[in-house]
Tab-separated table of C-alpha atoms in Angstrom:
chain	number	residue	atom	x	y	z
U	820	MET	CA	0.000	0.000	0.000
U	821	LYS	CA	2.832	2.394	0.827
U	822	LYS	CA	4.501	1.685	-2.520
U	823	LEU	CA	1.279	2.462	-4.377
U	824	MET	CA	0.857	5.722	-2.464
U	825	LEU	CA	4.453	6.778	-3.141
U	826	LEU	CA	4.113	5.889	-6.817
U	827	SER	CA	0.882	7.884	-7.045
U	828	ILE	CA	2.485	10.922	-5.442
U	829	ALA	CA	5.487	10.673	-7.771
U	830	ILE	CA	3.261	10.451	-10.846
U	831	VAL	CA	1.136	13.406	-9.754
U	832	GLY	CA	4.259	15.474	-9.115
U	833	PHE	CA	5.705	14.528	-12.489
U	834	LEU	CA	2.506	15.416	-14.339
U	835	ALA	CA	2.029	18.646	-12.408
U	836	GLY	CA	5.498	19.734	-13.486
U	837	CYS	CA	4.709	19.049	-17.130
U	838	HIS	CA	1.237	20.654	-17.236
U	839	THR	CA	0.357	19.030	-20.566
U	840	VAL	CA	0.729	15.801	-22.467
U	841	SER	CA	3.083	17.516	-24.898
U	842	GLY	CA	5.121	18.645	-21.902
U	843	VAL	CA	5.479	15.009	-20.867
U	844	GLY	CA	6.727	14.195	-24.361
U	845	ARG	CA	9.277	16.995	-24.211
U	846	ASP	CA	10.451	15.869	-20.773
U	847	ILE	CA	10.865	12.271	-21.924
U	848	SER	CA	12.683	13.419	-25.049
U	849	SER	CA	14.966	15.629	-22.979
U	850	GLY	CA	15.742	12.737	-20.641
U	851	GLY	CA	16.532	10.493	-23.601
U	852	GLN	CA	18.820	13.126	-25.066
U	853	ALA	CA	20.671	13.431	-21.749
U	854	VAL	CA	21.209	9.658	-21.632
U	855	SER	CA	22.409	9.684	-25.230
U	856	ASN	CA	24.843	12.520	-24.526
U	857	ALA	CA	26.201	10.719	-21.459
U	858	SER	CA	26.642	7.556	-23.513
U	859	ASP	CA	28.537	9.452	-26.212
U	860	HIS	CA	30.762	11.046	-23.579
U	861	VAL	CA	31.603	7.696	-21.980
U	862	ARG	CA	32.269	6.155	-25.380
U	863	SER	CA	34.662	8.977	-26.314
U	864	GLU	CA	36.556	8.529	-23.024
U	865	MET	CA	37.244	4.829	-23.750
């Protein structure tokens, strides 16, 4: 029950920060870009 409550609060906070469905898409895209950039950086350091 606690896990469900924490998950619900996290989702509400995430959606409140985005305000719109397109905002969610931009946030996800931005997160993906950050992961891609980090991957490129690690690859260049090897």
